[in-house]
Amino acid sequence: MNLVLLGPPGAGKGTQAKRLEDALGIIQLSTGDMLRAEVSSGSDIGREADAIMKAGNLVPDALIVGMIGERISKDDCRSGFILDGFPRTVPQAEALDAMLTERNLRIDRVISIDVDDEAMVERITGRFTCAKCGAGYHDSFQKPKVDGVCDACGGTEFTRRADDNAETVRSRLHAYHEQTEPIIAYYAKTGVLKSIDGMAPIDDVTEQMKRAVG
Ligand code: AP5
């Protein structure tokens, strides 16, 4: 099964993709995580993407399409994948369709997570991640069971993303409405789109996701 998760910054794409990975046994492909790995490694792609991401804008379509094209060809994508953060423009959605058709594949389900913009600023500015295993947390909505200790691996160091500040979140929300939202109409035409309420508590959203996947 091949899934796309759509939604503005903070909608819960990453949180839910990790849960679906476990439930469905298919891999999460986050273009944001891939780009952050490129930035950390100091690669050419990372150098090109760094300032764009810090400003809350989208990196060029050609760069991201090439990256995903390589990634979905790997063996661990054979049983399927969950695209988190891609496609983000109509040209990216068209390029994805073309590369899947070439491989005799298709997108089975697109899940659009509906949320209120204002709540996203609070969600994003409160988000933090275990530096050791990458488990995600939130200052108010998803605290570790023991303060300062990762539930998953026992790590005690946590990081916050460079683009997770109120000003950049507003640019990212603007980019979503201008450039990404038109994809909803693109997928609605193909009959694979389902919308869910992303303002519900995290566990409820997971249940809605599972029902949407079928
Ligand atoms: P990316 O990393 O994809 O960031 P994003 O889309 O802005 O999404 P986020 O990761 O911020 O949010 P999320 O929906 O995953 O929310 P999460 O589950 O963490 O992209 C970063 C940048 O990379 C872009 O700005 C762009 O520059 C570039 N980029 C990436 N892909 C690109 C592409 N295809 N084309 C061009 N450029 C690209 O949840 C957020 C917080 O809320 C967490 O703390 C969580 O615990 C909490 N939370 C989640 N759900 C709930 C809930 N239901 N109730 C309460 N709290 C919740």
PDB file of C-alpha atoms and ligand atoms in Angstrom:
ATOM      1  CA  MET A   1       0.000   0.000   0.000  1.00  0.00           C
ATOM      2  CA  ASN A   2       1.281   3.475  -0.906  1.00  0.00           C
ATOM      3  CA  LEU A   3      -0.034   6.409   1.117  1.00  0.00           C
ATOM      4  CA  VAL A   4       0.304  10.181   1.043  1.00  0.00           C
ATOM      5  CA  LEU A   5      -0.265  12.229   4.216  1.00  0.00           C
ATOM      6  CA  LEU A   6      -1.260  15.814   3.478  1.00  0.00           C
ATOM      7  CA  GLY A   7      -1.604  18.645   5.968  1.00  0.00           C
ATOM      8  CA  PRO A   8      -0.094  21.936   7.097  1.00  0.00           C
ATOM      9  CA  PRO A   9       2.978  22.142   9.339  1.00  0.00           C
ATOM     10  CA  GLY A  10       2.057  20.681  12.731  1.00  0.00           C
ATOM     11  CA  ALA A  11      -0.996  18.776  11.448  1.00  0.00           C
ATOM     12  CA  GLY A  12       0.484  15.539  12.810  1.00  0.00           C
ATOM     13  CA  LYS A  13       1.848  13.969   9.600  1.00  0.00           C
ATOM     14  CA  GLY A  14       5.084  12.790  11.229  1.00  0.00           C
ATOM     15  CA  THR A  15       3.390  11.642  14.460  1.00  0.00           C
ATOM     16  CA  GLN A  16       0.794   9.604  12.594  1.00  0.00           C
ATOM     17  CA  ALA A  17       3.201   8.298   9.923  1.00  0.00           C
ATOM     18  CA  LYS A  18       5.316   6.697  12.679  1.00  0.00           C
ATOM     19  CA  ARG A  19       2.207   5.017  14.140  1.00  0.00           C
ATOM     20  CA  LEU A  20       1.037   3.816  10.702  1.00  0.00           C
ATOM     21  CA  GLU A  21       4.526   2.471   9.995  1.00  0.00           C
ATOM     22  CA  ASP A  22       4.103   0.149  12.991  1.00  0.00           C
ATOM     23  CA  ALA A  23       0.458  -0.695  12.248  1.00  0.00           C
ATOM     24  CA  LEU A  24       0.853  -1.365   8.513  1.00  0.00           C
ATOM     25  CA  GLY A  25       4.461  -2.559   8.322  1.00  0.00           C
ATOM     26  CA  ILE A  26       5.365  -0.051   5.622  1.00  0.00           C
ATOM     27  CA  ILE A  27       8.037   2.621   5.704  1.00  0.00           C
ATOM     28  CA  GLN A  28       7.684   6.374   6.371  1.00  0.00           C
ATOM     29  CA  LEU A  29       9.429   8.625   3.846  1.00  0.00           C
ATOM     30  CA  SER A  30       9.684  12.161   5.235  1.00  0.00           C
ATOM     31  CA  THR A  31      11.169  14.656   2.792  1.00  0.00           C
ATOM     32  CA  GLY A  32      11.712  17.081   5.693  1.00  0.00           C
ATOM     33  CA  ASP A  33      13.817  14.451   7.540  1.00  0.00           C
ATOM     34  CA  MET A  34      15.747  13.651   4.345  1.00  0.00           C
ATOM     35  CA  LEU A  35      16.522  17.335   3.791  1.00  0.00           C
ATOM     36  CA  ARG A  36      17.583  17.834   7.428  1.00  0.00           C
ATOM     37  CA  ALA A  37      19.962  14.850   7.060  1.00  0.00           C
ATOM     38  CA  GLU A  38      21.446  16.527   3.944  1.00  0.00           C
ATOM     39  CA  VAL A  39      21.857  19.798   5.852  1.00  0.00           C
ATOM     40  CA  SER A  40      23.606  17.992   8.763  1.00  0.00           C
ATOM     41  CA  SER A  41      25.955  16.177   6.382  1.00  0.00           C
ATOM     42  CA  GLY A  42      26.920  19.452   4.629  1.00  0.00           C
ATOM     43  CA  SER A  43      26.162  17.989   1.162  1.00  0.00           C
ATOM     44  CA  ASP A  44      25.506  20.168  -1.925  1.00  0.00           C
ATOM     45  CA  ILE A  45      21.775  19.513  -1.551  1.00  0.00           C
ATOM     46  CA  GLY A  46      21.963  20.418   2.143  1.00  0.00           C
ATOM     47  CA  ARG A  47      23.743  23.696   1.416  1.00  0.00           C
ATOM     48  CA  GLU A  48      21.102  24.589  -1.183  1.00  0.00           C
ATOM     49  CA  ALA A  49      18.193  23.659   1.114  1.00  0.00           C
ATOM     50  CA  ASP A  50      19.376  25.110   4.431  1.00  0.00           C
ATOM     51  CA  ALA A  51      18.507  28.803   3.980  1.00  0.00           C
ATOM     52  CA  ILE A  52      15.262  27.986   2.135  1.00  0.00           C
ATOM     53  CA  MET A  53      14.069  25.781   5.017  1.00  0.00           C
ATOM     54  CA  LYS A  54      15.088  28.308   7.667  1.00  0.00           C
ATOM     55  CA  ALA A  55      12.955  30.905   5.857  1.00  0.00           C
ATOM     56  CA  GLY A  56       9.972  28.526   5.775  1.00  0.00           C
ATOM     57  CA  ASN A  57       9.860  28.284   1.973  1.00  0.00           C
ATOM     58  CA  LEU A  58       9.726  25.203  -0.260  1.00  0.00           C
ATOM     59  CA  VAL A  59      12.895  23.835  -1.859  1.00  0.00           C
ATOM     60  CA  PRO A  60      12.843  23.541  -5.710  1.00  0.00           C
ATOM     61  CA  ASP A  61      10.614  20.779  -7.131  1.00  0.00           C
ATOM     62  CA  ALA A  62      13.430  19.231  -9.215  1.00  0.00           C
ATOM     63  CA  LEU A  63      15.634  18.719  -6.158  1.00  0.00           C
ATOM     64  CA  ILE A  64      12.952  16.989  -4.100  1.00  0.00           C
ATOM     65  CA  VAL A  65      11.540  14.897  -6.967  1.00  0.00           C
ATOM     66  CA  GLY A  66      15.023  13.511  -7.709  1.00  0.00           C
ATOM     67  CA  MET A  67      15.494  12.648  -4.042  1.00  0.00           C
ATOM     68  CA  ILE A  68      12.154  10.782  -3.769  1.00  0.00           C
ATOM     69  CA  GLY A  69      12.680   9.021  -7.124  1.00  0.00           C
ATOM     70  CA  GLU A  70      15.902   7.478  -5.786  1.00  0.00           C
ATOM     71  CA  ARG A  71      14.394   6.644  -2.414  1.00  0.00           C
ATOM     72  CA  ILE A  72      11.296   4.757  -3.634  1.00  0.00           C
ATOM     73  CA  SER A  73      13.524   2.533  -5.788  1.00  0.00           C
ATOM     74  CA  LYS A  74      15.155   1.026  -2.690  1.00  0.00           C
ATOM     75  CA  ASP A  75      14.264  -2.480  -1.472  1.00  0.00           C
ATOM     76  CA  ASP A  76      12.658  -1.332   1.783  1.00  0.00           C
ATOM     77  CA  CYS A  77       9.886   0.389  -0.235  1.00  0.00           C
ATOM     78  CA  ARG A  78       8.771  -2.825  -1.954  1.00  0.00           C
ATOM     79  CA  SER A  79       5.877  -3.476   0.461  1.00  0.00           C
ATOM     80  CA  GLY A  80       4.768   0.143   0.254  1.00  0.00           C
ATOM     81  CA  PHE A  81       5.480   3.559   1.766  1.00  0.00           C
ATOM     82  CA  ILE A  82       3.934   6.489   3.588  1.00  0.00           C
ATOM     83  CA  LEU A  83       4.878   9.798   2.013  1.00  0.00           C
ATOM     84  CA  ASP A  84       5.088  12.499   4.723  1.00  0.00           C
ATOM     85  CA  GLY A  85       5.689  15.981   3.329  1.00  0.00           C
ATOM     86  CA  PHE A  86       5.669  15.005  -0.347  1.00  0.00           C
ATOM     87  CA  PRO A  87       4.154  15.934  -2.758  1.00  0.00           C
ATOM     88  CA  ARG A  88       3.841  19.591  -1.785  1.00  0.00           C
ATOM     89  CA  THR A  89       3.071  21.227  -5.136  1.00  0.00           C
ATOM     90  CA  VAL A  90       0.944  20.139  -8.106  1.00  0.00           C
ATOM     91  CA  PRO A  91       4.097  19.643 -10.281  1.00  0.00           C
ATOM     92  CA  GLN A  92       5.476  17.336  -7.529  1.00  0.00           C
ATOM     93  CA  ALA A  93       2.187  15.363  -7.526  1.00  0.00           C
ATOM     94  CA  GLU A  94       2.354  15.041 -11.326  1.00  0.00           C
ATOM     95  CA  ALA A  95       6.000  13.933 -11.179  1.00  0.00           C
ATOM     96  CA  LEU A  96       5.110  11.360  -8.498  1.00  0.00           C
ATOM     97  CA  ASP A  97       2.319   9.922 -10.652  1.00  0.00           C
ATOM     98  CA  ALA A  98       4.713   9.677 -13.614  1.00  0.00           C
ATOM     99  CA  MET A  99       7.438   7.897 -11.615  1.00  0.00           C
ATOM    100  CA  LEU A 100       4.943   5.469 -10.061  1.00  0.00           C
ATOM    101  CA  THR A 101       3.345   4.663 -13.429  1.00  0.00           C
ATOM    102  CA  GLU A 102       6.821   3.829 -14.800  1.00  0.00           C
ATOM    103  CA  ARG A 103       7.190   1.303 -11.962  1.00  0.00           C
ATOM    104  CA  ASN A 104       3.637  -0.109 -12.310  1.00  0.00           C
ATOM    105  CA  LEU A 105       2.692   1.418  -8.955  1.00  0.00           C
ATOM    106  CA  ARG A 106       0.092   3.937  -7.808  1.00  0.00           C
ATOM    107  CA  ILE A 107      -1.023   5.934  -4.788  1.00  0.00           C
ATOM    108  CA  ASP A 108      -3.741   3.941  -2.994  1.00  0.00           C
ATOM    109  CA  ARG A 109      -4.856   6.560  -0.470  1.00  0.00           C
ATOM    110  CA  VAL A 110      -4.265  10.260   0.226  1.00  0.00           C
ATOM    111  CA  ILE A 111      -5.222  11.351   3.741  1.00  0.00           C
ATOM    112  CA  SER A 112      -5.724  15.069   4.260  1.00  0.00           C
ATOM    113  CA  ILE A 113      -5.429  16.092   7.939  1.00  0.00           C
ATOM    114  CA  ASP A 114      -7.711  19.091   8.593  1.00  0.00           C
ATOM    115  CA  VAL A 115      -6.574  21.495  11.344  1.00  0.00           C
ATOM    116  CA  ASP A 116      -6.828  25.160  12.447  1.00  0.00           C
ATOM    117  CA  ASP A 117      -3.787  27.294  11.581  1.00  0.00           C
ATOM    118  CA  GLU A 118      -3.629  29.089  14.929  1.00  0.00           C
ATOM    119  CA  ALA A 119      -3.356  25.839  16.885  1.00  0.00           C
ATOM    120  CA  MET A 120      -0.424  24.809  14.681  1.00  0.00           C
ATOM    121  CA  VAL A 121       1.786  27.600  16.005  1.00  0.00           C
ATOM    122  CA  GLU A 122       1.406  26.220  19.564  1.00  0.00           C
ATOM    123  CA  ARG A 123       1.946  22.641  18.396  1.00  0.00           C
ATOM    124  CA  ILE A 124       5.124  23.443  16.508  1.00  0.00           C
ATOM    125  CA  THR A 125       6.764  25.776  18.987  1.00  0.00           C
ATOM    126  CA  GLY A 126       6.246  23.122  21.724  1.00  0.00           C
ATOM    127  CA  ARG A 127       7.673  20.216  19.726  1.00  0.00           C
ATOM    128  CA  PHE A 128      10.957  18.489  20.641  1.00  0.00           C
ATOM    129  CA  THR A 129      12.686  15.249  19.669  1.00  0.00           C
ATOM    130  CA  CYS A 130      14.964  12.714  21.344  1.00  0.00           C
ATOM    131  CA  ALA A 131      18.496  13.376  20.051  1.00  0.00           C
ATOM    132  CA  LYS A 132      19.329   9.660  20.223  1.00  0.00           C
ATOM    133  CA  CYS A 133      16.348   7.835  18.645  1.00  0.00           C
ATOM    134  CA  GLY A 134      14.262  10.637  17.099  1.00  0.00           C
ATOM    135  CA  ALA A 135      11.067   9.959  19.129  1.00  0.00           C
ATOM    136  CA  GLY A 136       8.810  13.026  19.016  1.00  0.00           C
ATOM    137  CA  TYR A 137       7.346  14.873  22.026  1.00  0.00           C
ATOM    138  CA  HIS A 138       5.489  18.061  22.906  1.00  0.00           C
ATOM    139  CA  ASP A 139       5.780  20.388  25.925  1.00  0.00           C
ATOM    140  CA  SER A 140       2.004  20.128  26.570  1.00  0.00           C
ATOM    141  CA  PHE A 141       0.433  17.405  24.396  1.00  0.00           C
ATOM    142  CA  GLN A 142       2.943  14.536  24.459  1.00  0.00           C
ATOM    143  CA  LYS A 143       5.358  14.717  27.386  1.00  0.00           C
ATOM    144  CA  PRO A 144       7.780  11.879  28.166  1.00  0.00           C
ATOM    145  CA  LYS A 145       6.470   9.702  31.020  1.00  0.00           C
ATOM    146  CA  VAL A 146       9.504  10.677  33.114  1.00  0.00           C
ATOM    147  CA  ASP A 147      10.497  14.309  32.694  1.00  0.00           C
ATOM    148  CA  GLY A 148      13.749  14.601  30.684  1.00  0.00           C
ATOM    149  CA  VAL A 149      13.944  10.885  29.767  1.00  0.00           C
ATOM    150  CA  CYS A 150      12.919   9.471  26.377  1.00  0.00           C
ATOM    151  CA  ASP A 151      10.167   6.811  26.718  1.00  0.00           C
ATOM    152  CA  ALA A 152      11.529   4.868  23.745  1.00  0.00           C
ATOM    153  CA  CYS A 153      15.300   4.667  24.394  1.00  0.00           C
ATOM    154  CA  GLY A 154      16.031   6.266  27.774  1.00  0.00           C
ATOM    155  CA  GLY A 155      18.000   9.094  26.111  1.00  0.00           C
ATOM    156  CA  THR A 156      18.287  12.329  28.074  1.00  0.00           C
ATOM    157  CA  GLU A 157      19.180  14.788  25.316  1.00  0.00           C
ATOM    158  CA  PHE A 158      16.524  16.452  23.174  1.00  0.00           C
ATOM    159  CA  THR A 159      16.611  18.776  20.155  1.00  0.00           C
ATOM    160  CA  ARG A 160      14.328  21.414  18.631  1.00  0.00           C
ATOM    161  CA  ARG A 161      14.205  22.154  14.889  1.00  0.00           C
ATOM    162  CA  ALA A 162      15.768  25.381  13.569  1.00  0.00           C
ATOM    163  CA  ASP A 163      12.528  26.212  11.682  1.00  0.00           C
ATOM    164  CA  ASP A 164      10.235  25.636  14.691  1.00  0.00           C
ATOM    165  CA  ASN A 165       9.783  29.262  15.736  1.00  0.00           C
ATOM    166  CA  ALA A 166       6.572  31.311  15.513  1.00  0.00           C
ATOM    167  CA  GLU A 167       7.770  33.543  12.655  1.00  0.00           C
ATOM    168  CA  THR A 168       8.929  30.689  10.406  1.00  0.00           C
ATOM    169  CA  VAL A 169       5.805  28.656  11.184  1.00  0.00           C
ATOM    170  CA  ARG A 170       3.702  31.486   9.727  1.00  0.00           C
ATOM    171  CA  SER A 171       5.772  31.427   6.497  1.00  0.00           C
ATOM    172  CA  ARG A 172       5.403  27.633   6.359  1.00  0.00           C
ATOM    173  CA  LEU A 173       1.623  27.910   6.805  1.00  0.00           C
ATOM    174  CA  HIS A 174       1.519  30.521   4.037  1.00  0.00           C
ATOM    175  CA  ALA A 175       3.519  28.227   1.728  1.00  0.00           C
ATOM    176  CA  TYR A 176       1.102  25.383   2.542  1.00  0.00           C
ATOM    177  CA  HIS A 177      -2.023  27.362   1.625  1.00  0.00           C
ATOM    178  CA  GLU A 178      -0.481  28.892  -1.515  1.00  0.00           C
ATOM    179  CA  GLN A 179       1.412  25.934  -2.953  1.00  0.00           C
ATOM    180  CA  THR A 180       0.281  22.685  -1.304  1.00  0.00           C
ATOM    181  CA  GLU A 181      -3.480  23.043  -0.774  1.00  0.00           C
ATOM    182  CA  PRO A 182      -4.214  22.858  -4.552  1.00  0.00           C
ATOM    183  CA  ILE A 183      -3.072  19.218  -4.368  1.00  0.00           C
ATOM    184  CA  ILE A 184      -6.273  18.378  -2.465  1.00  0.00           C
ATOM    185  CA  ALA A 185      -8.340  19.132  -5.592  1.00  0.00           C
ATOM    186  CA  TYR A 186      -5.795  17.211  -7.707  1.00  0.00           C
ATOM    187  CA  TYR A 187      -6.295  14.030  -5.657  1.00  0.00           C
ATOM    188  CA  ALA A 188     -10.053  14.536  -5.129  1.00  0.00           C
ATOM    189  CA  LYS A 189     -10.457  13.975  -8.902  1.00  0.00           C
ATOM    190  CA  THR A 190      -8.794  10.555  -8.685  1.00  0.00           C
ATOM    191  CA  GLY A 191     -11.043   9.179  -5.893  1.00  0.00           C
ATOM    192  CA  VAL A 192      -8.211   8.321  -3.478  1.00  0.00           C
ATOM    193  CA  LEU A 193      -8.695  11.279  -1.109  1.00  0.00           C
ATOM    194  CA  LYS A 194     -10.050  11.022   2.467  1.00  0.00           C
ATOM    195  CA  SER A 195     -10.150  13.918   4.954  1.00  0.00           C
ATOM    196  CA  ILE A 196      -9.872  13.458   8.703  1.00  0.00           C
ATOM    197  CA  ASP A 197     -10.190  15.727  11.757  1.00  0.00           C
ATOM    198  CA  GLY A 198      -6.649  16.490  12.928  1.00  0.00           C
ATOM    199  CA  MET A 199      -7.850  18.616  15.865  1.00  0.00           C
ATOM    200  CA  ALA A 200      -8.884  15.484  17.798  1.00  0.00           C
ATOM    201  CA  PRO A 201      -6.519  13.966  20.388  1.00  0.00           C
ATOM    202  CA  ILE A 202      -3.548  12.058  18.920  1.00  0.00           C
ATOM    203  CA  ASP A 203      -4.974   8.549  19.575  1.00  0.00           C
ATOM    204  CA  ASP A 204      -8.330   9.484  17.998  1.00  0.00           C
ATOM    205  CA  VAL A 205      -6.535  10.777  14.906  1.00  0.00           C
ATOM    206  CA  THR A 206      -4.711   7.434  14.638  1.00  0.00           C
ATOM    207  CA  GLU A 207      -8.048   5.592  14.729  1.00  0.00           C
ATOM    208  CA  GLN A 208      -9.450   7.866  12.006  1.00  0.00           C
ATOM    209  CA  MET A 209      -6.306   7.199   9.956  1.00  0.00           C
ATOM    210  CA  LYS A 210      -6.694   3.443  10.246  1.00  0.00           C
ATOM    211  CA  ARG A 211     -10.335   3.683   9.150  1.00  0.00           C
ATOM    212  CA  ALA A 212      -9.342   5.931   6.221  1.00  0.00           C
ATOM    213  CA  VAL A 213      -6.747   3.395   5.103  1.00  0.00           C
ATOM    214  CA  GLY A 214      -9.362   0.659   5.333  1.00  0.00           C
TER     215      GLY A 214
HETATM  216  P1  AP5 B   1       8.703  19.066   7.095  1.00  0.00           P
HETATM  217  O1  AP5 B   1       9.734  18.457   7.952  1.00  0.00           O
HETATM  218  O2  AP5 B   1       7.875  18.173   6.217  1.00  0.00           O
HETATM  219  O3  AP5 B   1       7.784  19.963   8.022  1.00  0.00           O
HETATM  220  P2  AP5 B   1       6.234  20.375   7.941  1.00  0.00           P
HETATM  221  O4  AP5 B   1       5.422  19.944   6.789  1.00  0.00           O
HETATM  222  O5  AP5 B   1       6.266  21.824   8.189  1.00  0.00           O
HETATM  223  O6  AP5 B   1       5.598  19.485   8.993  1.00  0.00           O
HETATM  224  P3  AP5 B   1       6.026  19.285  10.454  1.00  0.00           P
HETATM  225  O7  AP5 B   1       7.050  18.195  10.542  1.00  0.00           O
HETATM  226  O8  AP5 B   1       6.381  20.585  11.084  1.00  0.00           O
HETATM  227  O9  AP5 B   1       4.640  18.846  11.076  1.00  0.00           O
HETATM  228  P4  AP5 B   1       3.898  17.467  11.140  1.00  0.00           P
HETATM  229  O10 AP5 B   1       2.624  17.576  10.374  1.00  0.00           O
HETATM  230  O11 AP5 B   1       4.793  16.303  10.813  1.00  0.00           O
HETATM  231  O12 AP5 B   1       3.535  17.487  12.689  1.00  0.00           O
HETATM  232  P5  AP5 B   1       4.049  16.571  13.894  1.00  0.00           P
HETATM  233  O13 AP5 B   1       3.495  15.198  13.754  1.00  0.00           O
HETATM  234  O14 AP5 B   1       5.514  16.708  14.105  1.00  0.00           O
HETATM  235  O15 AP5 B   1       9.349  20.150   6.139  1.00  0.00           O
HETATM  236  C1  AP5 B   1      10.273  21.108   6.619  1.00  0.00           C
HETATM  237  C2  AP5 B   1      10.765  21.962   5.458  1.00  0.00           C
HETATM  238  O16 AP5 B   1      11.448  21.137   4.487  1.00  0.00           O
HETATM  239  C3  AP5 B   1       9.691  22.697   4.640  1.00  0.00           C
HETATM  240  O17 AP5 B   1       9.323  23.914   5.260  1.00  0.00           O
HETATM  241  C4  AP5 B   1      10.406  22.883   3.297  1.00  0.00           C
HETATM  242  O18 AP5 B   1      11.326  23.940   3.367  1.00  0.00           O
HETATM  243  C5  AP5 B   1      11.202  21.594   3.148  1.00  0.00           C
HETATM  244  N1  AP5 B   1      10.467  20.545   2.417  1.00  0.00           N
HETATM  245  C6  AP5 B   1      10.083  19.319   2.915  1.00  0.00           C
HETATM  246  N2  AP5 B   1       9.448  18.620   1.976  1.00  0.00           N
HETATM  247  C7  AP5 B   1       9.405  19.387   0.862  1.00  0.00           C
HETATM  248  C8  AP5 B   1       8.839  19.214  -0.426  1.00  0.00           C
HETATM  249  N3  AP5 B   1       8.175  18.093  -0.769  1.00  0.00           N
HETATM  250  N4  AP5 B   1       8.964  20.226  -1.318  1.00  0.00           N
HETATM  251  C9  AP5 B   1       9.630  21.355  -1.002  1.00  0.00           C
HETATM  252  N5  AP5 B   1      10.174  21.588   0.222  1.00  0.00           N
HETATM  253  C10 AP5 B   1      10.064  20.618   1.140  1.00  0.00           C
HETATM  254  O19 AP5 B   1       3.265  17.277  15.103  1.00  0.00           O
HETATM  255  C11 AP5 B   1       3.663  18.563  15.570  1.00  0.00           C
HETATM  256  C12 AP5 B   1       3.567  18.597  17.113  1.00  0.00           C
HETATM  257  O20 AP5 B   1       2.185  18.526  17.487  1.00  0.00           O
HETATM  258  C13 AP5 B   1       4.257  17.405  17.789  1.00  0.00           C
HETATM  259  O21 AP5 B   1       4.917  17.876  18.938  1.00  0.00           O
HETATM  260  C14 AP5 B   1       3.118  16.450  18.159  1.00  0.00           C
HETATM  261  O22 AP5 B   1       3.384  15.764  19.370  1.00  0.00           O
HETATM  262  C15 AP5 B   1       1.943  17.400  18.321  1.00  0.00           C
HETATM  263  N6  AP5 B   1       0.692  16.795  17.830  1.00  0.00           N
HETATM  264  C16 AP5 B   1       0.536  16.043  16.704  1.00  0.00           C
HETATM  265  N7  AP5 B   1      -0.774  15.683  16.550  1.00  0.00           N
HETATM  266  C17 AP5 B   1      -1.426  16.237  17.614  1.00  0.00           C
HETATM  267  C18 AP5 B   1      -2.808  16.220  18.025  1.00  0.00           C
HETATM  268  N8  AP5 B   1      -3.759  15.565  17.331  1.00  0.00           N
HETATM  269  N9  AP5 B   1      -3.118  16.909  19.166  1.00  0.00           N
HETATM  270  C19 AP5 B   1      -2.160  17.568  19.894  1.00  0.00           C
HETATM  271  N10 AP5 B   1      -0.850  17.595  19.543  1.00  0.00           N
HETATM  272  C20 AP5 B   1      -0.486  16.954  18.419  1.00  0.00           C
END
